[in-house]
Backbone as JSON, one array per atom type, in Angstrom:
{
  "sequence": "XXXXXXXXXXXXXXXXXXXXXXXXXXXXXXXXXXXXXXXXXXXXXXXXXXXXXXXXXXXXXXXXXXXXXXXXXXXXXXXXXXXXXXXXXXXXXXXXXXXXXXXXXXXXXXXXXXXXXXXXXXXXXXXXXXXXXXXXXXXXXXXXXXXXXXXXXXXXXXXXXXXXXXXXXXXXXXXXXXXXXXXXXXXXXXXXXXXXXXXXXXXXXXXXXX",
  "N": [[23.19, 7.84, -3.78], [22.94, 6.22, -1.52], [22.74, 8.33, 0.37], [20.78, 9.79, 0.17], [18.64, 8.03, 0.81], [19.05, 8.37, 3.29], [17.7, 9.29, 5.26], [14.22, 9.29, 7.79], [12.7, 10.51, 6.95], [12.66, 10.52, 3.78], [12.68, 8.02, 3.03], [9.57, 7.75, 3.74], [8.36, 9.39, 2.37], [9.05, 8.14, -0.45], [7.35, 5.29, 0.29], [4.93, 6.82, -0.14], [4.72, 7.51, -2.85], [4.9, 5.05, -3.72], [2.07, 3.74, -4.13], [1.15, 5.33, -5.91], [1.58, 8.38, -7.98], [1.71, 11.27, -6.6], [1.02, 14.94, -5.72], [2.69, 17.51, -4.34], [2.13, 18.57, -2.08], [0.32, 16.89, -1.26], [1.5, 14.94, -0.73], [3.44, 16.11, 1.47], [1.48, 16.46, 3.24], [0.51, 14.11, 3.84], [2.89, 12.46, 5.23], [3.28, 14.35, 7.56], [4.88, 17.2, 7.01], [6.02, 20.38, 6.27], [5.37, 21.65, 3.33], [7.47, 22.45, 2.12], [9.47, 21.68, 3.26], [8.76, 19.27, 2.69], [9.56, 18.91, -0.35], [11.72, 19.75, -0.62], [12.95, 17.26, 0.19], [12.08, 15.99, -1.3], [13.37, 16.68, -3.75], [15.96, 15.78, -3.65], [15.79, 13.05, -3.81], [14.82, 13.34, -6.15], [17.27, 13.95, -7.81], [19.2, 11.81, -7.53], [17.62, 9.75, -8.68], [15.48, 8.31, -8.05], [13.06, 9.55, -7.69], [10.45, 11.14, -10.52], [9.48, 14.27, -11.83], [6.3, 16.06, -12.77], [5.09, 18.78, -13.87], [1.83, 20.09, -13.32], [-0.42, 22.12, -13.96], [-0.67, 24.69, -11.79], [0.45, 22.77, -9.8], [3.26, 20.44, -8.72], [3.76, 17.31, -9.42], [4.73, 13.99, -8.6], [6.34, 10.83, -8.93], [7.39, 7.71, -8.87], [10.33, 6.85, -10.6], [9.89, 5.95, -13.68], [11.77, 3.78, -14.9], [12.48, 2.45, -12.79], [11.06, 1.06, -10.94], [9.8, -0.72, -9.6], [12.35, -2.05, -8.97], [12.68, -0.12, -6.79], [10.49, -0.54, -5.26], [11.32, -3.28, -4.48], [13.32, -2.27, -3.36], [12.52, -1.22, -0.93], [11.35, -3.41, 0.32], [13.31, -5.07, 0.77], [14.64, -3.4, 3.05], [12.5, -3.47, 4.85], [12.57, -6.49, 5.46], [15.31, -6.47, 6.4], [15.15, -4.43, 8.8], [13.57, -6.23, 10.31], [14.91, -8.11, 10.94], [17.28, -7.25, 12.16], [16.6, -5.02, 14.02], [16.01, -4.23, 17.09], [13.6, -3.33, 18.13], [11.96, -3.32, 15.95], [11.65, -5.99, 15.94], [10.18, -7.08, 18.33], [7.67, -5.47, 17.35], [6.67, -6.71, 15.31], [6.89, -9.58, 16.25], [4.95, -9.35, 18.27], [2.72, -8.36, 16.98], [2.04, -9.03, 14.25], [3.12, -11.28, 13.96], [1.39, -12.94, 15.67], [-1.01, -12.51, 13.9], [-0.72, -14.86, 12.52], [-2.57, -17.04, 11.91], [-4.3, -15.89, 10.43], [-4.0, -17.1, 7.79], [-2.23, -15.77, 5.22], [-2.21, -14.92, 1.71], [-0.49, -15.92, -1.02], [0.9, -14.12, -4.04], [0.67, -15.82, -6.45], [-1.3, -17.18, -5.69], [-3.27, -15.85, -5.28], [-3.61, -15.14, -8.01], [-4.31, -17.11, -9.36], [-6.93, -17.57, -8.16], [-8.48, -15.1, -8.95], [-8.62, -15.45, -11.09], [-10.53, -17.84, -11.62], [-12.13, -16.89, -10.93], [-13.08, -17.16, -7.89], [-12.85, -16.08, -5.25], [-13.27, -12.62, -3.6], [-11.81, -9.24, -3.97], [-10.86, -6.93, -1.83], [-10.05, -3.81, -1.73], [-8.64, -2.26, 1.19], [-7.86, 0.9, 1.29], [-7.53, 4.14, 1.65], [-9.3, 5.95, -0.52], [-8.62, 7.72, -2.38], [-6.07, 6.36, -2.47], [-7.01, 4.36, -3.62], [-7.68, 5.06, -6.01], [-5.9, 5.7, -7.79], [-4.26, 3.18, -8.26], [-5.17, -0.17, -8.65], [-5.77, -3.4, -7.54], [-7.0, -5.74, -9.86], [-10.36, -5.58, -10.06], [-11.12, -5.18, -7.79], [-12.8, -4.01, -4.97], [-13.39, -1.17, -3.2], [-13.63, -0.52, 0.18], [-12.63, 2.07, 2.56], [-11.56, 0.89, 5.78], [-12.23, 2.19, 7.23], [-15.18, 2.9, 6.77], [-15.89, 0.22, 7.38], [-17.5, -1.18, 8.74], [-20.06, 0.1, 8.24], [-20.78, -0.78, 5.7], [-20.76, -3.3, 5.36], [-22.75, -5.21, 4.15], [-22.36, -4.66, 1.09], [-20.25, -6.38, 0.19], [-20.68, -10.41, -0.74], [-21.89, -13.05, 1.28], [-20.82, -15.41, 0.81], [-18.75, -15.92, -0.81], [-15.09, -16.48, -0.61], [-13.31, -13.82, 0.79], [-10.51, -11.83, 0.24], [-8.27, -9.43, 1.42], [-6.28, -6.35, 1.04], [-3.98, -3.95, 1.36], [-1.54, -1.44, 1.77], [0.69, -2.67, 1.83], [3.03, -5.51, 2.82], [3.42, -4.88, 5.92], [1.45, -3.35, 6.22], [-0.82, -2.22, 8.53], [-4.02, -1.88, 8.0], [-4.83, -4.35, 6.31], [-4.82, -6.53, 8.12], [-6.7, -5.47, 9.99], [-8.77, -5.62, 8.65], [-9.67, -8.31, 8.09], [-9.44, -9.5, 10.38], [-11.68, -8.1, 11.67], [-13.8, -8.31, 10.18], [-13.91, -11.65, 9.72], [-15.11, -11.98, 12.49], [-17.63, -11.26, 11.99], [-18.77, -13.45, 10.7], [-17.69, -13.53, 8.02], [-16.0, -15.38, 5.68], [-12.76, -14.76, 5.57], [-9.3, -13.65, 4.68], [-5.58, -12.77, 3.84], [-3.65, -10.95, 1.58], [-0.77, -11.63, 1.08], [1.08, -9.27, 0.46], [1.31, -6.4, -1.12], [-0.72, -3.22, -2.96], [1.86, -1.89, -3.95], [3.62, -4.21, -4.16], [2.38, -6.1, -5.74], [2.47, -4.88, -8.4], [4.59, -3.94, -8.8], [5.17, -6.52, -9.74], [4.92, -6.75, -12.26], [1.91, -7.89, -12.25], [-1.41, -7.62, -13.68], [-2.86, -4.32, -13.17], [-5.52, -2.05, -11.81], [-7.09, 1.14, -13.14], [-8.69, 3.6, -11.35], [-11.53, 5.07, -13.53], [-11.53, 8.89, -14.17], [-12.85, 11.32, -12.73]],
  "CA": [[22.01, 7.01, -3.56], [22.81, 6.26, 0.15], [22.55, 9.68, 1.12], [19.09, 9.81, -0.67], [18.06, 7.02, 1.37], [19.32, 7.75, 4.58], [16.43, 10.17, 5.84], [13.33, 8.58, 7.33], [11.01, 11.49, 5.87], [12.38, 10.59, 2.5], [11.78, 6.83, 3.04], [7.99, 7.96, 3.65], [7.61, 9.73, 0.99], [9.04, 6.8, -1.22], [6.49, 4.25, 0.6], [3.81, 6.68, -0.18], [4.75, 7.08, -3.9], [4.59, 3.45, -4.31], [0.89, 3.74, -4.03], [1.21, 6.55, -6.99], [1.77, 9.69, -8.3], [1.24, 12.62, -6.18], [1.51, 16.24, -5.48], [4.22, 17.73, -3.1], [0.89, 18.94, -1.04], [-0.4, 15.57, -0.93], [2.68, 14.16, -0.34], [3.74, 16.86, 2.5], [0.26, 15.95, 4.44], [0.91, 12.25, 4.31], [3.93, 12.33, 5.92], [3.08, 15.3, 8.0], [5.62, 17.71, 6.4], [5.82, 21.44, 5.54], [5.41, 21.89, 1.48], [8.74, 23.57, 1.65], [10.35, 20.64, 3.32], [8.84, 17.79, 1.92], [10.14, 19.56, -1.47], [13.48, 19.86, -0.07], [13.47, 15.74, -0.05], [11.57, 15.1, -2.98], [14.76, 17.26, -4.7], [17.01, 15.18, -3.23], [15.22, 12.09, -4.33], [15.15, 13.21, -7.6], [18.43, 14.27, -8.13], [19.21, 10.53, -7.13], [17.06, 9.2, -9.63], [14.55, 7.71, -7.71], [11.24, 10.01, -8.54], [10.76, 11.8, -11.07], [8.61, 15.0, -11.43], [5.87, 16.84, -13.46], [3.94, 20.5, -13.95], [0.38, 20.05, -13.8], [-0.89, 23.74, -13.7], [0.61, 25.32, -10.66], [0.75, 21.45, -9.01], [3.82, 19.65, -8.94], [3.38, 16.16, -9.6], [6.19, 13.08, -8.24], [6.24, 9.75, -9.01], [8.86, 6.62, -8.36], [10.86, 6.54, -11.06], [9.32, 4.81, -14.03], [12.32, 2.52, -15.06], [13.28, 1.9, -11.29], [10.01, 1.53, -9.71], [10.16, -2.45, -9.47], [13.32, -2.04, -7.98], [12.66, 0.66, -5.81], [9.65, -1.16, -4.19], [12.01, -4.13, -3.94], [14.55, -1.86, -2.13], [11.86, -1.17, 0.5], [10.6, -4.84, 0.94], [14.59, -5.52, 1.32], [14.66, -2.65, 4.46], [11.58, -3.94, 6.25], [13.48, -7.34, 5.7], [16.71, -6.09, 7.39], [14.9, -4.06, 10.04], [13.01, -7.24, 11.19], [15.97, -9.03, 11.41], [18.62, -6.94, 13.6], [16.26, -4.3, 14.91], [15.05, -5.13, 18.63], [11.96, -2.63, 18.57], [10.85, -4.0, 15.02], [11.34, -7.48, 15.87], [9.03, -6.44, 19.32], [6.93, -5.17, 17.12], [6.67, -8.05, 14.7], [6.16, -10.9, 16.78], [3.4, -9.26, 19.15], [1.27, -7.81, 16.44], [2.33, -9.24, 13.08], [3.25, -12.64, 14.49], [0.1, -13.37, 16.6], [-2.1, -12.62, 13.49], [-0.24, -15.89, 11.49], [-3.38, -18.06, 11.66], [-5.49, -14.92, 9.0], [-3.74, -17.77, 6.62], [-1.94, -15.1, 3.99], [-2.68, -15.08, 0.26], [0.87, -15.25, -1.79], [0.35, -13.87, -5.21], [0.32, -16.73, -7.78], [-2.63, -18.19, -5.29], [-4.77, -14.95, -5.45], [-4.27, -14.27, -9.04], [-5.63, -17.89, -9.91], [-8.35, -17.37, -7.38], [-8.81, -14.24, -9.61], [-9.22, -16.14, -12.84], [-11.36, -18.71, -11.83], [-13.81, -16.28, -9.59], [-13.19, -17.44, -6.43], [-12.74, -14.81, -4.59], [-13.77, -11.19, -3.94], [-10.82, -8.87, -3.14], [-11.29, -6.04, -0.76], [-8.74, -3.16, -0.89], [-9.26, -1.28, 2.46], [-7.22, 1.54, 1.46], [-8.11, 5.3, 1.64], [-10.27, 6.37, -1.66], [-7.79, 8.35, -3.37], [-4.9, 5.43, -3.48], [-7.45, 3.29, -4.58], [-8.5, 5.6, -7.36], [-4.23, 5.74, -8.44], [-4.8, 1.71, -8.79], [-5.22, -1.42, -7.8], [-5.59, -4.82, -8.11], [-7.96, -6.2, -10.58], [-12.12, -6.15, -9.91], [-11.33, -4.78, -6.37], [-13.71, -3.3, -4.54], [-12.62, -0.3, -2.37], [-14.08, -0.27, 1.44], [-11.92, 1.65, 3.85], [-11.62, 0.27, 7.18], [-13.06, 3.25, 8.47], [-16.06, 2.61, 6.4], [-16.32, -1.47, 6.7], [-18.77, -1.67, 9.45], [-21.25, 0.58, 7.76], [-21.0, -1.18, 4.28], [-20.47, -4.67, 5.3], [-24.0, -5.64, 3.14], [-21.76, -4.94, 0.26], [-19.59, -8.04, 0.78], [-20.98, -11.48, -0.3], [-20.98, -14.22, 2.07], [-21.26, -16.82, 0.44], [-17.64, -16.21, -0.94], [-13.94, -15.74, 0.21], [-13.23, -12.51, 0.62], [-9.55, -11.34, 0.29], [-8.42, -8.15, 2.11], [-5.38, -5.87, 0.55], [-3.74, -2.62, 1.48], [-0.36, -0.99, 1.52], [2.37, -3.68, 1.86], [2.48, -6.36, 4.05], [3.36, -4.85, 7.47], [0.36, -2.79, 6.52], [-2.46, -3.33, 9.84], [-5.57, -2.02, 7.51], [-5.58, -5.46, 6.15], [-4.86, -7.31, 9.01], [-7.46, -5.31, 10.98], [-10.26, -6.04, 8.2], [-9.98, -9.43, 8.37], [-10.03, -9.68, 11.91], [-13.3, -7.85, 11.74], [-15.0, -9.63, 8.71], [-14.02, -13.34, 10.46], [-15.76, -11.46, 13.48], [-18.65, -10.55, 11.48], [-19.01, -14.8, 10.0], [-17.37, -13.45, 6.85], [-14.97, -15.96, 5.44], [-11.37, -14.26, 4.78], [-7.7, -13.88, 4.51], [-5.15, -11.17, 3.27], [-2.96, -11.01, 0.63], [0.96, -11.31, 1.92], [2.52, -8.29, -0.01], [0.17, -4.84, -1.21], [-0.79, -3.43, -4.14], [3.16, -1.72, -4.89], [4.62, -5.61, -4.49], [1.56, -6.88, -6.94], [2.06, -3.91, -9.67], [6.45, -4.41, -9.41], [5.55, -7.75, -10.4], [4.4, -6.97, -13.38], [0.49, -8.31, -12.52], [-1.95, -6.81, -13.57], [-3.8, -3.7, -12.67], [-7.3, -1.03, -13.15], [-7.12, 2.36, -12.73], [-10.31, 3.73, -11.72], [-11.47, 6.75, -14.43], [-11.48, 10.18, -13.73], [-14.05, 12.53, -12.33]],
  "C": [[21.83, 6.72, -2.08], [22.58, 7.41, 0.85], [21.28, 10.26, 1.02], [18.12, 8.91, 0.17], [18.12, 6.86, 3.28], [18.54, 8.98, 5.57], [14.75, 9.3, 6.44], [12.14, 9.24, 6.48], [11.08, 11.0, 4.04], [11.81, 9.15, 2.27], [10.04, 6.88, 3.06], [8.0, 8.43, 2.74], [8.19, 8.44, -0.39], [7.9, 5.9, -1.2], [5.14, 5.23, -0.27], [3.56, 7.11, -1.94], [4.26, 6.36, -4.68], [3.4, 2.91, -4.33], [0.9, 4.47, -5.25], [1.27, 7.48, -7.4], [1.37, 10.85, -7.53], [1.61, 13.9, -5.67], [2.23, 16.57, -4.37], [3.3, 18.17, -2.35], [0.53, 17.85, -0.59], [0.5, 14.87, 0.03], [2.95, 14.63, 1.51], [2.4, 16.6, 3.77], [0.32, 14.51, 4.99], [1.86, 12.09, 5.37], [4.18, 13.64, 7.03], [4.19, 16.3, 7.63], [5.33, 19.21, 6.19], [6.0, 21.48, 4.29], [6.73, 21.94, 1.37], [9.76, 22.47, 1.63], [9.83, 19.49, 2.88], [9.21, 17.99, 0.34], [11.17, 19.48, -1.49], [13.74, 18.05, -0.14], [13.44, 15.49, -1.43], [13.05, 15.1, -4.03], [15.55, 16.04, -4.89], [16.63, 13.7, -3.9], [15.52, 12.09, -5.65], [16.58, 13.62, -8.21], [18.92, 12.72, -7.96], [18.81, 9.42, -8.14], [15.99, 8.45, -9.04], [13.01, 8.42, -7.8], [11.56, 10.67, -9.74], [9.08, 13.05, -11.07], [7.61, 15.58, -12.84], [4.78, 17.39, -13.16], [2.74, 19.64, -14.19], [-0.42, 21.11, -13.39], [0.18, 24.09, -13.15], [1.0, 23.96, -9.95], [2.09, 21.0, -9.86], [3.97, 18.18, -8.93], [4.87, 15.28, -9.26], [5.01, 11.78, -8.52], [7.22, 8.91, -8.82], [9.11, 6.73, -9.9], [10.51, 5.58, -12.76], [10.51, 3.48, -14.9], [12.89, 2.35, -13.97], [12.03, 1.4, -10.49], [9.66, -0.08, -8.91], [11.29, -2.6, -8.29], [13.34, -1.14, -6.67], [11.52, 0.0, -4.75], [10.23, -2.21, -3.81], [12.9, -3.82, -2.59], [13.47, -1.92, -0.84], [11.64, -2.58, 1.15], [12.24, -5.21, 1.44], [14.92, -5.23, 2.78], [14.09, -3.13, 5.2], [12.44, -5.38, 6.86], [14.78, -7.4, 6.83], [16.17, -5.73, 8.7], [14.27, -5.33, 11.16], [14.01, -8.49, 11.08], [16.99, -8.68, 12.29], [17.95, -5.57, 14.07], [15.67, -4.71, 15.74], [13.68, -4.52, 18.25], [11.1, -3.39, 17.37], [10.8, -5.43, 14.94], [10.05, -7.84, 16.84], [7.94, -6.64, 18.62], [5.91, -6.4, 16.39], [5.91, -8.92, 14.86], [5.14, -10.16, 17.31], [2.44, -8.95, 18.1], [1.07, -8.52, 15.16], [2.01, -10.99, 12.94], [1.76, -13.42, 14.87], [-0.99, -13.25, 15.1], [-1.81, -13.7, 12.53], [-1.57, -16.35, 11.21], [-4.41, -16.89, 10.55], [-4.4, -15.58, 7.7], [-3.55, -16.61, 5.04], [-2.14, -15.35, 3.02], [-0.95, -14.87, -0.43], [0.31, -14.87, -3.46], [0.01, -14.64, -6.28], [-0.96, -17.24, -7.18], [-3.75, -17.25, -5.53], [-4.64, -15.36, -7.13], [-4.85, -15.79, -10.0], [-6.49, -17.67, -9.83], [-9.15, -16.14, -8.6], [-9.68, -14.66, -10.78], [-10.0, -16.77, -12.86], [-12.62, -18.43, -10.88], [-13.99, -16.51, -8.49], [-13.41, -16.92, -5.6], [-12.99, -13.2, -4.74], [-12.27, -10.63, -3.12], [-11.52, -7.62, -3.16], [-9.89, -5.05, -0.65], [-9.64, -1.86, 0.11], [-8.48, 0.16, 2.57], [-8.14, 2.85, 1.0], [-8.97, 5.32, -0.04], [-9.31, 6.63, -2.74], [-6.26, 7.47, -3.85], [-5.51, 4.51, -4.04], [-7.58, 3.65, -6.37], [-6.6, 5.67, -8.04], [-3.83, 4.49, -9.04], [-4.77, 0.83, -8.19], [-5.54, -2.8, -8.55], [-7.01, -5.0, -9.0], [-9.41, -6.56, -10.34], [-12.35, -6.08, -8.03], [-12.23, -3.64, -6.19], [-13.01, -2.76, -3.32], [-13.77, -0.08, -0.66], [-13.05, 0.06, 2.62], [-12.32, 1.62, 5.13], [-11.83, 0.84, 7.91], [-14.34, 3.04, 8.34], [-16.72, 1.18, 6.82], [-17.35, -1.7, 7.53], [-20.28, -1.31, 8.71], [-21.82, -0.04, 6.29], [-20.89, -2.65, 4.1], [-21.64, -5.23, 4.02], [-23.27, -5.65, 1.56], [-20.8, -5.89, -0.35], [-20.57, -9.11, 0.57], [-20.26, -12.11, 1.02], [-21.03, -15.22, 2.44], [-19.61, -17.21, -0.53], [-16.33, -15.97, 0.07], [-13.44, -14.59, -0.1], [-10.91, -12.42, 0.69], [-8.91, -9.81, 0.67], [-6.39, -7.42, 2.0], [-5.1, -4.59, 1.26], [-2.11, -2.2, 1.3], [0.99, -2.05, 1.06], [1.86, -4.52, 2.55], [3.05, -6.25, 5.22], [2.22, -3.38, 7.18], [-0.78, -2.88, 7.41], [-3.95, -2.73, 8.77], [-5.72, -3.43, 7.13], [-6.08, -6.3, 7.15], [-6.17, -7.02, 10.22], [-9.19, -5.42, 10.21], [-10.53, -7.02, 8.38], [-10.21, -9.99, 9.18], [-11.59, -9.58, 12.07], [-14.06, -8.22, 10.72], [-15.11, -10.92, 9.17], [-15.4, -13.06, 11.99], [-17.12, -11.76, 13.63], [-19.47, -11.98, 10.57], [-18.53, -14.79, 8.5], [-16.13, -14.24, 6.84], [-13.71, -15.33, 4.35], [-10.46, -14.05, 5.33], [-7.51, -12.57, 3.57], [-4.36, -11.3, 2.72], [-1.88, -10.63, 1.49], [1.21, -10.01, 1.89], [1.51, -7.07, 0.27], [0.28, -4.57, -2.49], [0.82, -2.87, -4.8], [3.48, -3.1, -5.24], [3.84, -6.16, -5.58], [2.15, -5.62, -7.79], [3.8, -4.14, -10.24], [6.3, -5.7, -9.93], [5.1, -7.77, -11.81], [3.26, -7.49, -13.7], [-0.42, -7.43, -12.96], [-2.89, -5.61, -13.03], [-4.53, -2.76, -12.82], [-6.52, 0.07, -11.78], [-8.25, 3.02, -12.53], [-10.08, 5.24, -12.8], [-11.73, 7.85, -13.67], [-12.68, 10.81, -13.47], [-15.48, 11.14, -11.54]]
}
């Protein structure tokens, strides 16, 4: 398991897993990778027990694990944990960029998923198209942050907006909300991302196919 873990290419391809299921092509572009070698991890991964795999035509398909996958997104939130505690560069990193954006007042999860229930809020995941379409949080609306200037009109703003993406040392959120407060839109960003909401067992929509 430590030996499985102690690559950072395989750590990326874990993180980008934890978004959902995808092909050793997909995968291998994400993490900039040759097919051959981001294959050569995945193995290793799965031999490990941490993905597991399946045929879909000629595509090979990966996913985290489905009785580990809780824990496996835990393990990561544990790492970032560690690294921003006895690494210099990611503590650096941290405070100047992470640190400085404290006052975008975070969302922890029991507060969104009232907000959820009782309509309060609109959530905003700013993540690419295709991890939105793998899933997400509940009655989210997908604008990424490449897009948000051009689609702002889609956004009330007359509510609070909530602004999601990978994890929480993810910057798409942090850099929507910046630019929505910018823009007189009132919002804030959910602490974690959608892996830490889905390991918790909250709920979440898958968009349909085609």
């Amino acid at each position: 398991m430590a030996k499985a873990l102690s690559h950072e290419h395989r750590i990326a391809l874990i993180e980008q897993l934890a978004q959902g299921p995808r092909s050793v092509e997909v995968l291998a572009d994400r993490v900039g990778l040759s097919v051959a070698n981001a294959s050569q991890h995945l193995q290793q991964l799965r031999r490990a027990g941490l993905v597991s795999a399946q045929r879909d035509g000629k595509r090979v398909v990966y996913r985290l694990a489905d009785d580990a996958e809780a824990a496996i997104v835990g393990l990561l939130s544990g790492l970032r944990s560690v690294a921003g505690h006895t690494v210099a560069a990611v503590q650096r990193v941290a405070g100047a960029y992470f640190g400085a954006r404290d006052d975008m007042e975070p969302v922890a999860a029991p507060a969104l998923l009232a907000r959820l229930r009782d309509g309060s809020v609109v959530l905003l995941d700013v993540r690419p198209e295709d991890e939105y379409g793998l899933g997400h949080l509940p009655g989210a609306v997908n604008i990424p942050l490449r897009h948000l200037d051009q689609r702002l009109s889609e956004l009330p703003r007359g509510r609070e907006i909530v602004a999601y993406c990978r994890g929480p040392w993810c910057v798409l959120s942090f850099e929507a909300v910046a630019a929505l407060r910018a823009r007189g839109f009132q919002a804030r960003r959910f602490d974690q991302g959608f892996p830490e909401w889905k390991a918790a067992g909250l709920p979440i929509e898958i968009a349909a196919a085609g």
